[in-house]
mmCIF file of C-alpha atoms and ligand atoms in Angstrom:
data_model
loop_
_atom_site.group_PDB
_atom_site.id
_atom_site.type_symbol
_atom_site.label_atom_id
_atom_site.label_comp_id
_atom_site.label_asym_id
_atom_site.label_seq_id
_atom_site.Cartn_x
_atom_site.Cartn_y
_atom_site.Cartn_z
ATOM 1 C CA UNK A 25 0.000 0.000 0.000
ATOM 2 C CA UNK A 26 1.299 3.396 -0.972
ATOM 3 C CA UNK A 27 -0.012 6.691 0.354
ATOM 4 C CA UNK A 28 -0.115 10.070 -1.370
ATOM 5 C CA UNK A 29 -0.993 13.356 0.361
ATOM 6 C CA UNK A 30 -1.938 16.298 -1.817
ATOM 7 C CA UNK A 31 -1.013 19.547 -0.079
ATOM 8 C CA UNK A 32 -2.560 22.241 -2.293
ATOM 9 C CA UNK A 33 -1.100 25.472 -0.918
ATOM 10 C CA UNK A 34 1.212 27.687 -2.997
ATOM 11 C CA UNK A 35 2.526 31.224 -2.546
ATOM 12 C CA UNK A 36 1.332 32.084 -6.081
ATOM 13 C CA UNK A 37 0.593 30.260 -9.310
ATOM 14 C CA UNK A 38 3.547 29.567 -11.592
ATOM 15 C CA UNK A 39 2.880 30.601 -15.174
ATOM 16 C CA UNK A 40 2.688 27.070 -16.594
ATOM 17 C CA UNK A 41 0.903 25.304 -13.731
ATOM 18 C CA UNK A 42 -2.559 23.766 -13.991
ATOM 19 C CA UNK A 43 -2.379 21.669 -10.811
ATOM 20 C CA UNK A 44 -5.117 21.784 -8.186
ATOM 21 C CA UNK A 45 -3.681 24.437 -5.901
ATOM 22 C CA UNK A 46 -4.911 27.037 -3.428
ATOM 23 C CA UNK A 47 -2.926 30.287 -3.349
ATOM 24 C CA UNK A 48 -2.554 31.291 0.303
ATOM 25 C CA UNK A 49 -0.219 33.719 2.000
ATOM 26 C CA UNK A 50 -1.057 32.137 5.349
ATOM 27 C CA UNK A 51 -1.320 28.376 5.067
ATOM 28 C CA UNK A 52 -4.134 26.829 7.168
ATOM 29 C CA UNK A 53 -1.841 24.046 8.337
ATOM 30 C CA UNK A 54 -3.829 22.911 11.375
ATOM 31 C CA UNK A 55 -7.089 22.852 9.408
ATOM 32 C CA UNK A 56 -5.416 20.833 6.651
ATOM 33 C CA UNK A 57 -3.948 18.327 9.127
ATOM 34 C CA UNK A 58 -7.342 17.872 10.829
ATOM 35 C CA UNK A 59 -9.076 17.286 7.503
ATOM 36 C CA UNK A 60 -6.483 14.903 6.093
ATOM 37 C CA UNK A 61 -6.466 12.835 9.287
ATOM 38 C CA UNK A 62 -10.273 12.741 9.252
ATOM 39 C CA UNK A 63 -10.150 11.531 5.646
ATOM 40 C CA UNK A 64 -7.541 8.922 6.588
ATOM 41 C CA UNK A 65 -9.791 7.585 9.368
ATOM 42 C CA UNK A 66 -12.591 7.095 6.809
ATOM 43 C CA UNK A 67 -10.316 4.891 4.720
ATOM 44 C CA UNK A 68 -8.006 3.071 7.114
ATOM 45 C CA UNK A 69 -10.416 0.236 7.905
ATOM 46 C CA UNK A 70 -11.793 -0.082 4.379
ATOM 47 C CA UNK A 71 -11.656 -3.737 3.296
ATOM 48 C CA UNK A 72 -9.661 -2.764 0.188
ATOM 49 C CA UNK A 73 -6.630 -2.071 2.374
ATOM 50 C CA UNK A 74 -6.995 -5.114 4.652
ATOM 51 C CA UNK A 75 -4.347 -7.105 2.817
ATOM 52 C CA UNK A 76 -1.748 -4.376 3.269
ATOM 53 C CA UNK A 77 -0.501 -4.210 6.857
ATOM 54 C CA UNK A 78 2.160 -1.540 6.253
ATOM 55 C CA UNK A 79 2.854 1.522 4.118
ATOM 56 C CA UNK A 80 5.592 0.931 1.567
ATOM 57 C CA UNK A 81 5.856 4.626 0.732
ATOM 58 C CA UNK A 82 4.382 7.940 1.794
ATOM 59 C CA UNK A 83 4.612 10.929 -0.546
ATOM 60 C CA UNK A 84 3.570 14.510 0.219
ATOM 61 C CA UNK A 85 3.125 16.330 -3.101
ATOM 62 C CA UNK A 86 1.355 19.434 -4.209
ATOM 63 C CA UNK A 87 0.989 22.259 -4.385
ATOM 64 C CA UNK A 88 3.864 23.085 -2.091
ATOM 65 C CA UNK A 89 3.998 20.725 0.921
ATOM 66 C CA UNK A 90 7.071 22.556 2.236
ATOM 67 C CA UNK A 91 4.772 25.512 3.054
ATOM 68 C CA UNK A 92 2.875 23.402 5.573
ATOM 69 C CA UNK A 93 3.891 24.062 9.184
ATOM 70 C CA UNK A 94 6.333 21.259 10.156
ATOM 71 C CA UNK A 95 4.249 20.516 13.283
ATOM 72 C CA UNK A 96 1.223 19.822 11.080
ATOM 73 C CA UNK A 97 3.265 17.553 8.835
ATOM 74 C CA UNK A 98 4.592 15.741 11.898
ATOM 75 C CA UNK A 99 1.062 15.299 13.246
ATOM 76 C CA UNK A 100 -0.168 13.879 9.937
ATOM 77 C CA UNK A 101 2.684 11.369 9.578
ATOM 78 C CA UNK A 102 2.385 10.363 13.224
ATOM 79 C CA UNK A 103 -1.401 9.971 13.006
ATOM 80 C CA UNK A 104 -1.300 7.827 9.891
ATOM 81 C CA UNK A 105 1.633 5.640 10.904
ATOM 82 C CA UNK A 106 0.122 4.997 14.349
ATOM 83 C CA UNK A 107 -2.624 3.125 12.454
ATOM 84 C CA UNK A 108 -0.575 1.709 9.619
ATOM 85 C CA UNK A 109 3.188 1.560 10.240
ATOM 86 C CA UNK A 110 5.809 2.294 7.661
ATOM 87 C CA UNK A 111 7.534 -0.824 6.307
ATOM 88 C CA UNK A 112 11.239 -1.029 7.194
ATOM 89 C CA UNK A 113 13.174 1.283 4.891
ATOM 90 C CA UNK A 114 9.974 2.879 3.560
ATOM 91 C CA UNK A 115 10.529 5.915 1.353
ATOM 92 C CA UNK A 116 8.922 9.066 2.816
ATOM 93 C CA UNK A 117 9.109 11.990 0.378
ATOM 94 C CA UNK A 118 8.336 15.670 0.720
ATOM 95 C CA UNK A 119 8.153 17.992 -2.286
ATOM 96 C CA UNK A 120 9.781 21.299 -1.379
ATOM 97 C CA UNK A 121 10.394 24.665 -2.971
ATOM 98 C CA UNK A 122 13.910 26.009 -2.352
ATOM 99 C CA UNK A 123 12.794 29.221 -0.615
ATOM 100 C CA UNK A 124 10.941 27.229 2.062
ATOM 101 C CA UNK A 125 13.991 25.243 3.163
ATOM 102 C CA UNK A 126 15.849 26.392 6.263
ATOM 103 C CA UNK A 127 18.070 24.449 8.651
ATOM 104 C CA UNK A 128 15.280 24.370 11.267
ATOM 105 C CA UNK A 129 12.610 23.257 8.824
ATOM 106 C CA UNK A 130 14.799 20.538 7.338
ATOM 107 C CA UNK A 131 15.555 19.194 10.826
ATOM 108 C CA UNK A 132 11.842 19.255 11.672
ATOM 109 C CA UNK A 133 11.033 17.357 8.466
ATOM 110 C CA UNK A 134 13.655 14.740 9.330
ATOM 111 C CA UNK A 135 12.163 14.428 12.823
ATOM 112 C CA UNK A 136 8.740 13.920 11.215
ATOM 113 C CA UNK A 137 10.159 10.941 9.301
ATOM 114 C CA UNK A 138 10.928 12.530 5.926
ATOM 115 C CA UNK A 139 13.873 10.703 4.322
ATOM 116 C CA UNK A 140 13.640 12.013 0.754
ATOM 117 C CA UNK A 141 13.121 15.534 -0.598
ATOM 118 C CA UNK A 142 12.128 16.389 -4.131
ATOM 119 C CA UNK A 143 13.210 19.989 -4.727
ATOM 120 C CA UNK A 144 11.470 22.149 -7.356
ATOM 121 C CA UNK A 145 14.470 23.860 -8.973
ATOM 122 C CA UNK A 146 13.261 24.189 -12.606
ATOM 123 C CA UNK A 147 16.230 26.392 -13.648
ATOM 124 C CA UNK A 148 19.211 28.298 -12.232
ATOM 125 C CA UNK A 149 18.694 31.197 -14.644
ATOM 126 C CA UNK A 150 17.199 34.238 -12.819
ATOM 127 C CA UNK A 151 15.430 35.473 -15.975
ATOM 128 C CA UNK A 152 13.846 32.074 -16.504
ATOM 129 C CA UNK A 153 12.720 31.803 -12.861
ATOM 130 C CA UNK A 154 11.192 35.277 -13.137
ATOM 131 C CA UNK A 155 9.408 34.370 -16.394
ATOM 132 C CA UNK A 156 8.020 31.203 -14.764
ATOM 133 C CA UNK A 157 6.704 33.236 -11.778
ATOM 134 C CA UNK A 158 8.755 31.051 -9.458
ATOM 135 C CA UNK A 159 9.185 32.444 -5.949
ATOM 136 C CA UNK A 160 12.789 31.308 -5.372
ATOM 137 C CA UNK A 161 16.144 32.605 -6.555
ATOM 138 C CA UNK A 162 18.993 30.581 -8.032
ATOM 139 C CA UNK A 163 20.982 31.194 -4.826
ATOM 140 C CA UNK A 164 18.235 29.563 -2.745
ATOM 141 C CA UNK A 165 18.947 26.192 -4.348
ATOM 142 C CA UNK A 166 22.457 25.342 -3.035
ATOM 143 C CA UNK A 167 21.451 26.755 0.371
ATOM 144 C CA UNK A 168 18.421 24.451 0.429
ATOM 145 C CA UNK A 169 20.464 21.437 -0.659
ATOM 146 C CA UNK A 170 22.991 22.019 2.151
ATOM 147 C CA UNK A 171 20.250 22.414 4.756
ATOM 148 C CA UNK A 172 18.534 19.205 3.606
ATOM 149 C CA UNK A 173 21.771 17.208 3.709
ATOM 150 C CA UNK A 174 22.903 18.727 7.024
ATOM 151 C CA UNK A 175 19.590 17.653 8.544
ATOM 152 C CA UNK A 176 20.376 14.043 7.625
ATOM 153 C CA UNK A 177 18.016 13.711 4.649
ATOM 154 C CA UNK A 178 20.324 11.892 2.280
ATOM 155 C CA UNK A 179 18.014 11.128 -0.631
ATOM 156 C CA UNK A 180 17.609 14.224 -2.796
ATOM 157 C CA UNK A 181 15.837 14.674 -6.097
ATOM 158 C CA UNK A 182 15.867 17.831 -8.241
ATOM 159 C CA UNK A 183 13.121 18.838 -10.718
ATOM 160 C CA UNK A 184 14.048 20.792 -13.845
ATOM 161 C CA UNK A 185 11.948 21.980 -16.783
ATOM 162 C CA UNK A 186 13.210 21.978 -20.374
ATOM 163 C CA UNK A 187 11.864 22.905 -23.819
ATOM 164 C CA UNK A 188 11.262 26.536 -22.895
ATOM 165 C CA UNK A 189 10.361 29.179 -25.511
ATOM 166 C CA UNK A 190 13.380 30.056 -27.661
ATOM 167 C CA UNK A 191 13.201 33.792 -26.852
ATOM 168 C CA UNK A 192 14.258 33.070 -23.258
ATOM 169 C CA UNK A 193 17.677 31.930 -24.526
ATOM 170 C CA UNK A 194 17.831 29.364 -21.790
ATOM 171 C CA UNK A 195 21.103 27.401 -21.744
ATOM 172 C CA UNK A 196 19.916 23.878 -20.941
ATOM 173 C CA UNK A 197 23.417 22.378 -20.781
ATOM 174 C CA UNK A 198 24.445 25.040 -18.255
ATOM 175 C CA UNK A 199 21.418 24.272 -16.064
ATOM 176 C CA UNK A 200 22.141 20.528 -16.227
ATOM 177 C CA UNK A 201 25.756 21.140 -15.206
ATOM 178 C CA UNK A 202 24.728 23.238 -12.214
ATOM 179 C CA UNK A 203 22.234 20.561 -11.157
ATOM 180 C CA UNK A 204 24.872 17.819 -11.437
ATOM 181 C CA UNK A 205 27.324 19.892 -9.402
ATOM 182 C CA UNK A 206 24.896 19.565 -6.466
ATOM 183 C CA UNK A 207 25.297 15.762 -6.664
ATOM 184 C CA UNK A 208 21.612 14.812 -6.521
ATOM 185 C CA UNK A 209 20.551 11.194 -6.153
ATOM 186 C CA UNK A 210 17.701 11.624 -8.605
ATOM 187 C CA UNK A 211 16.545 14.059 -11.291
ATOM 188 C CA UNK A 212 13.077 14.554 -12.780
ATOM 189 C CA UNK A 213 13.067 16.447 -16.078
ATOM 190 C CA UNK A 214 9.794 17.673 -17.552
ATOM 191 C CA UNK A 215 9.226 19.237 -20.965
ATOM 192 C CA UNK A 216 7.180 22.442 -20.707
ATOM 193 C CA UNK A 217 3.635 21.898 -21.916
ATOM 194 C CA UNK A 218 1.187 24.700 -22.644
ATOM 195 C CA UNK A 219 -2.005 23.977 -20.706
ATOM 196 C CA UNK A 220 -5.195 25.942 -21.340
ATOM 197 C CA UNK A 221 -6.470 28.057 -18.429
ATOM 198 C CA UNK A 222 -2.940 28.897 -17.246
ATOM 199 C CA UNK A 223 -1.141 32.230 -17.594
ATOM 200 C CA UNK A 224 1.156 30.558 -20.148
ATOM 201 C CA UNK A 225 -1.857 29.317 -22.114
ATOM 202 C CA UNK A 226 -3.167 32.888 -22.258
ATOM 203 C CA UNK A 227 0.232 34.330 -23.293
ATOM 204 C CA UNK A 228 0.346 31.814 -26.143
ATOM 205 C CA UNK A 229 -3.267 32.549 -27.174
ATOM 206 C CA UNK A 230 -2.465 36.270 -27.318
ATOM 207 C CA UNK A 231 0.656 35.601 -29.397
ATOM 208 C CA UNK A 232 2.979 36.969 -26.684
ATOM 209 C CA UNK A 233 4.847 33.672 -26.327
ATOM 210 C CA UNK A 234 5.660 31.062 -28.932
ATOM 211 C CA UNK A 235 5.948 27.481 -27.635
ATOM 212 C CA UNK A 236 9.278 25.845 -28.324
ATOM 213 C CA UNK A 237 9.775 23.955 -31.571
ATOM 214 C CA UNK A 238 9.671 20.148 -31.772
ATOM 215 C CA UNK A 239 13.331 20.235 -32.855
ATOM 216 C CA UNK A 240 14.382 22.065 -29.702
ATOM 217 C CA UNK A 241 12.346 19.669 -27.526
ATOM 218 C CA UNK A 242 14.047 16.663 -29.135
ATOM 219 C CA UNK A 243 17.496 18.255 -28.900
ATOM 220 C CA UNK A 244 17.138 19.048 -25.178
ATOM 221 C CA UNK A 245 15.616 15.646 -24.310
ATOM 222 C CA UNK A 246 18.500 13.848 -26.029
ATOM 223 C CA UNK A 247 21.110 16.224 -24.589
ATOM 224 C CA UNK A 248 19.891 15.439 -21.061
ATOM 225 C CA UNK A 249 19.865 11.710 -21.819
ATOM 226 C CA UNK A 250 23.459 11.784 -23.068
ATOM 227 C CA UNK A 251 24.754 14.072 -20.326
ATOM 228 C CA UNK A 252 23.102 12.287 -17.385
ATOM 229 C CA UNK A 253 23.624 8.694 -18.484
ATOM 230 C CA UNK A 254 27.239 9.694 -19.232
ATOM 231 C CA UNK A 255 27.513 10.886 -15.612
ATOM 232 C CA UNK A 256 26.335 7.473 -14.329
ATOM 233 C CA UNK A 257 22.601 8.088 -13.893
ATOM 234 C CA UNK A 258 20.110 5.467 -14.996
ATOM 235 C CA UNK A 259 17.413 6.860 -17.319
ATOM 236 C CA UNK A 260 14.835 4.527 -15.837
ATOM 237 C CA UNK A 261 11.639 6.272 -16.899
ATOM 238 C CA UNK A 262 10.899 8.731 -19.664
ATOM 239 C CA UNK A 263 11.151 11.754 -17.289
ATOM 240 C CA UNK A 264 13.299 10.315 -14.494
ATOM 241 C CA UNK A 265 16.970 9.623 -13.854
ATOM 242 C CA UNK A 266 18.461 8.010 -10.764
ATOM 243 C CA UNK A 267 21.759 7.073 -9.335
ATOM 244 C CA UNK A 268 21.571 3.237 -9.152
ATOM 245 C CA UNK A 269 19.508 2.277 -6.095
ATOM 246 C CA UNK A 270 17.890 5.734 -5.822
ATOM 247 C CA UNK A 271 14.953 5.165 -8.192
ATOM 248 C CA UNK A 272 11.733 6.678 -6.797
ATOM 249 C CA UNK A 273 9.874 3.836 -5.090
ATOM 250 C CA UNK A 274 6.595 5.773 -4.807
ATOM 251 C CA UNK A 275 6.444 6.753 -8.486
ATOM 252 C CA UNK A 276 7.414 3.217 -9.512
ATOM 253 C CA UNK A 277 4.315 2.006 -7.636
ATOM 254 C CA UNK A 278 2.128 4.002 -10.057
ATOM 255 C CA UNK A 279 3.968 2.533 -13.043
ATOM 256 C CA UNK A 280 3.480 -1.020 -11.673
ATOM 257 C CA UNK A 281 -0.225 -0.322 -10.974
ATOM 258 C CA UNK A 282 0.339 -1.107 -7.290
ATOM 259 C CA UNK A 283 -2.518 -0.084 -4.947
ATOM 260 C CA UNK A 284 -2.345 3.451 -3.605
ATOM 261 C CA UNK A 285 -4.529 5.726 -1.535
ATOM 262 C CA UNK A 286 -4.582 9.484 -2.121
ATOM 263 C CA UNK A 287 -5.679 11.929 0.575
ATOM 264 C CA UNK A 288 -6.379 15.636 0.138
ATOM 265 C CA UNK A 289 -8.092 17.715 -2.547
ATOM 266 C CA UNK A 290 -7.819 16.279 -6.078
ATOM 267 C CA UNK A 291 -5.882 13.202 -4.878
ATOM 268 C CA UNK A 292 -6.390 10.010 -6.885
ATOM 269 C CA UNK A 293 -6.509 6.438 -5.565
ATOM 270 C CA UNK A 294 -6.433 3.031 -7.273
ATOM 271 C CA UNK A 295 -6.779 -0.626 -6.387
ATOM 272 C CA UNK A 296 -6.713 -3.129 -9.245
ATOM 273 C CA UNK A 297 -9.118 -1.979 -11.959
ATOM 274 C CA UNK A 298 -10.918 0.493 -9.648
ATOM 275 C CA UNK A 299 -9.920 4.102 -9.253
ATOM 276 C CA UNK A 300 -11.431 7.161 -7.706
ATOM 277 C CA UNK A 301 -10.550 10.804 -7.223
ATOM 278 C CA UNK A 302 -11.271 13.525 -4.728
ATOM 279 C CA UNK A 303 -13.013 16.881 -5.020
ATOM 280 C CA UNK A 304 -10.499 19.196 -6.696
ATOM 281 C CA UNK A 305 -10.850 22.468 -4.785
ATOM 282 C CA UNK A 306 -9.367 22.838 -1.311
ATOM 283 C CA UNK A 307 -12.340 24.669 0.225
ATOM 284 C CA UNK A 308 -14.936 22.244 -1.167
ATOM 285 C CA UNK A 309 -12.919 19.166 -0.175
ATOM 286 C CA UNK A 310 -12.244 20.507 3.323
ATOM 287 C CA UNK A 311 -15.895 21.443 3.768
ATOM 288 C CA UNK A 312 -17.024 17.950 2.743
ATOM 289 C CA UNK A 313 -14.572 16.157 5.036
ATOM 290 C CA UNK A 314 -15.196 18.389 8.036
ATOM 291 C CA UNK A 315 -18.939 17.880 7.527
ATOM 292 C CA UNK A 316 -18.419 14.125 7.860
ATOM 293 C CA UNK A 317 -18.918 13.453 4.127
ATOM 294 C CA UNK A 318 -16.625 11.676 1.706
ATOM 295 C CA UNK A 319 -14.147 13.753 -0.283
ATOM 296 C CA UNK A 320 -14.595 11.521 -3.332
ATOM 297 C CA UNK A 321 -15.798 13.265 -6.507
ATOM 298 C CA UNK A 322 -15.928 10.318 -8.893
ATOM 299 C CA UNK A 323 -14.868 6.761 -9.573
ATOM 300 C CA UNK A 324 -14.499 4.341 -12.449
ATOM 301 C CA UNK A 325 -13.788 0.718 -13.163
ATOM 302 C CA UNK A 326 -11.403 0.065 -16.046
ATOM 303 C CA UNK A 327 -12.466 -2.465 -18.678
ATOM 304 C CA UNK A 328 -9.925 -5.259 -19.320
ATOM 305 C CA UNK A 329 -9.041 -3.704 -22.707
ATOM 306 C CA UNK A 330 -8.261 -0.375 -21.050
ATOM 307 C CA UNK A 331 -6.147 -2.141 -18.399
ATOM 308 C CA UNK A 332 -4.163 -3.847 -21.180
ATOM 309 C CA UNK A 333 -3.464 -0.515 -22.941
ATOM 310 C CA UNK A 334 -2.484 1.068 -19.661
ATOM 311 C CA UNK A 335 -0.110 -1.803 -18.868
ATOM 312 C CA UNK A 336 1.495 -1.277 -22.250
ATOM 313 C CA UNK A 337 1.848 2.462 -21.709
ATOM 314 C CA UNK A 338 3.198 2.128 -18.163
ATOM 315 C CA UNK A 339 5.612 -0.636 -19.139
ATOM 316 C CA UNK A 340 6.981 1.199 -22.166
ATOM 317 C CA UNK A 341 7.572 4.430 -20.272
ATOM 318 C CA UNK A 342 10.026 2.639 -17.957
ATOM 319 C CA UNK A 343 13.277 0.891 -18.804
ATOM 320 C CA UNK A 344 11.688 -2.355 -17.570
ATOM 321 C CA UNK A 345 9.765 -2.420 -20.856
ATOM 322 C CA UNK A 346 7.088 -5.001 -21.698
ATOM 323 C CA UNK A 347 7.181 -8.719 -22.555
ATOM 324 C CA UNK A 348 8.127 -9.167 -26.208
ATOM 325 C CA UNK A 349 4.930 -11.051 -26.940
ATOM 326 C CA UNK A 350 2.808 -8.084 -25.730
ATOM 327 C CA UNK A 351 3.446 -6.484 -29.130
ATOM 328 C CA UNK A 352 3.059 -8.026 -32.578
ATOM 329 C CA UNK A 353 6.272 -9.333 -34.201
ATOM 330 C CA UNK A 354 6.146 -7.051 -37.317
ATOM 331 C CA UNK A 355 5.813 -3.974 -35.113
ATOM 332 C CA UNK A 356 8.669 -5.126 -32.870
ATOM 333 C CA UNK A 357 10.866 -5.562 -35.944
ATOM 334 C CA UNK A 358 10.015 -2.083 -37.272
ATOM 335 C CA UNK A 359 10.748 -0.443 -33.898
ATOM 336 C CA UNK A 360 14.057 -2.288 -33.602
ATOM 337 C CA UNK A 361 15.039 -1.329 -37.163
ATOM 338 C CA UNK A 362 14.169 2.330 -36.493
ATOM 339 C CA UNK A 363 16.280 2.396 -33.309
ATOM 340 C CA UNK A 364 13.220 3.127 -31.155
ATOM 341 C CA UNK A 365 13.495 -0.056 -29.085
ATOM 342 C CA UNK A 366 15.894 -2.755 -27.970
ATOM 343 C CA UNK A 367 15.252 -6.316 -26.875
ATOM 344 C CA UNK A 368 16.899 -8.484 -24.242
ATOM 345 C CA UNK A 369 15.805 -11.214 -21.856
ATOM 346 C CA UNK A 370 12.425 -11.597 -23.561
ATOM 347 C CA UNK A 371 11.500 -7.927 -23.028
ATOM 348 C CA UNK A 372 11.152 -4.956 -25.322
ATOM 349 C CA UNK A 373 12.369 -1.580 -24.063
ATOM 350 C CA UNK A 374 12.115 1.797 -25.707
ATOM 351 C CA UNK A 375 15.322 3.736 -26.352
ATOM 352 C CA UNK A 376 15.546 7.497 -25.739
ATOM 353 C CA UNK A 377 14.547 7.982 -29.410
ATOM 354 C CA UNK A 378 11.582 5.689 -28.778
ATOM 355 C CA UNK A 379 10.519 7.609 -25.660
ATOM 356 C CA UNK A 380 10.265 10.745 -27.810
ATOM 357 C CA UNK A 381 7.470 8.884 -29.665
ATOM 358 C CA UNK A 382 5.952 7.127 -26.639
ATOM 359 C CA UNK A 383 2.310 8.088 -27.225
ATOM 360 C CA UNK A 384 2.416 7.274 -30.933
ATOM 361 C CA UNK A 385 4.115 3.921 -30.340
ATOM 362 C CA UNK A 386 1.604 2.890 -27.667
ATOM 363 C CA UNK A 387 -1.218 3.875 -30.042
ATOM 364 C CA UNK A 388 0.351 1.719 -32.779
ATOM 365 C CA UNK A 389 0.754 -1.248 -30.433
ATOM 366 C CA UNK A 390 -2.764 -0.932 -29.042
ATOM 367 C CA UNK A 391 -4.391 -0.311 -32.420
HETATM 368 S S1 SF4 B 21 4.857 25.766 -6.891
HETATM 369 FE FE1 SF4 B 21 4.370 23.899 -8.090
HETATM 370 S S2 SF4 B 21 2.214 23.452 -7.660
HETATM 371 FE FE2 SF4 B 21 2.617 25.570 -6.954
HETATM 372 S S3 SF4 B 21 1.994 26.869 -8.664
HETATM 373 FE FE3 SF4 B 21 4.205 26.455 -8.914
HETATM 374 S S4 SF4 B 21 4.323 24.608 -10.227
HETATM 375 FE FE4 SF4 B 21 2.202 24.758 -9.458
#
């Protein structure tokens, strides 16, 4: 059993972000902790979780979980693990923004049981951070990394965004070098996507920003692949790189379709072919939970055909790949000939060139 907590609070909305967030200057930490623990109590004895005596991972994502008061975080972890203990060596992750990290906070997170931090860096270029509406400076990043390590949190992941509009003149190789100099255990790299109903979506609609070209996207994806695998990282999932042994256990649970429970506004949960999701907005979710109602907004049961397509998609996005016989022999041959896949040990794995075409290849295989 894996547990996800969605902590929705952010200082302001970044230009590209369409996540379920609540912009708050003062974070209602105690109210959030009360509501999330009340939601946990609704679920902890549900028969779906009976077979899982311990939590394999706990992940606080957002939003910006590092804005939550450490005492509230401590209370949440303590409350949940009193009912369902963490398995030995369980991964307990907190997503943090660099400006929120201080020596005191990092020590408090460690005391609350956090043993992995995923830091939202995105870039070290001040102009890029400003354009993104990020609230941290480039100098905040090394300070945050030192505070996290000094507090005894050894497992550190950095998030970066690539494929930015050409007019920003972002030097992707320079950003990668600065990230590597901090010696992270793990890196998550995401290509910028233009989502409707975001500031970026509106800038693009008004013609003020031009999304990056496909060529630049491909160039930066392959540059990162070459640079990071050359430095010893394993490119183990289309967007994720890890030092061997530091692969994200929580994220891998999603890719294996392991059972997970999500708490908090907009959180998703899944067991087998059943999945459900919570009310998206913080105020509505909190109101429902505090009124003794369920926070669930909807649910679905996947048909076997949809499960098969999802298995294909999840398998191909990781370097574990899929069994060779999951895909027709002529298609396998054409992917191998094109350099989009490799085969070994009875499995087919996409190459970096293949991952650039992931959606199209899954559609071919499923069609
Ligand atoms: S900090 Fe993260 S969740 Fe919050 S607005 Fe920015 S990208 Fe979105």
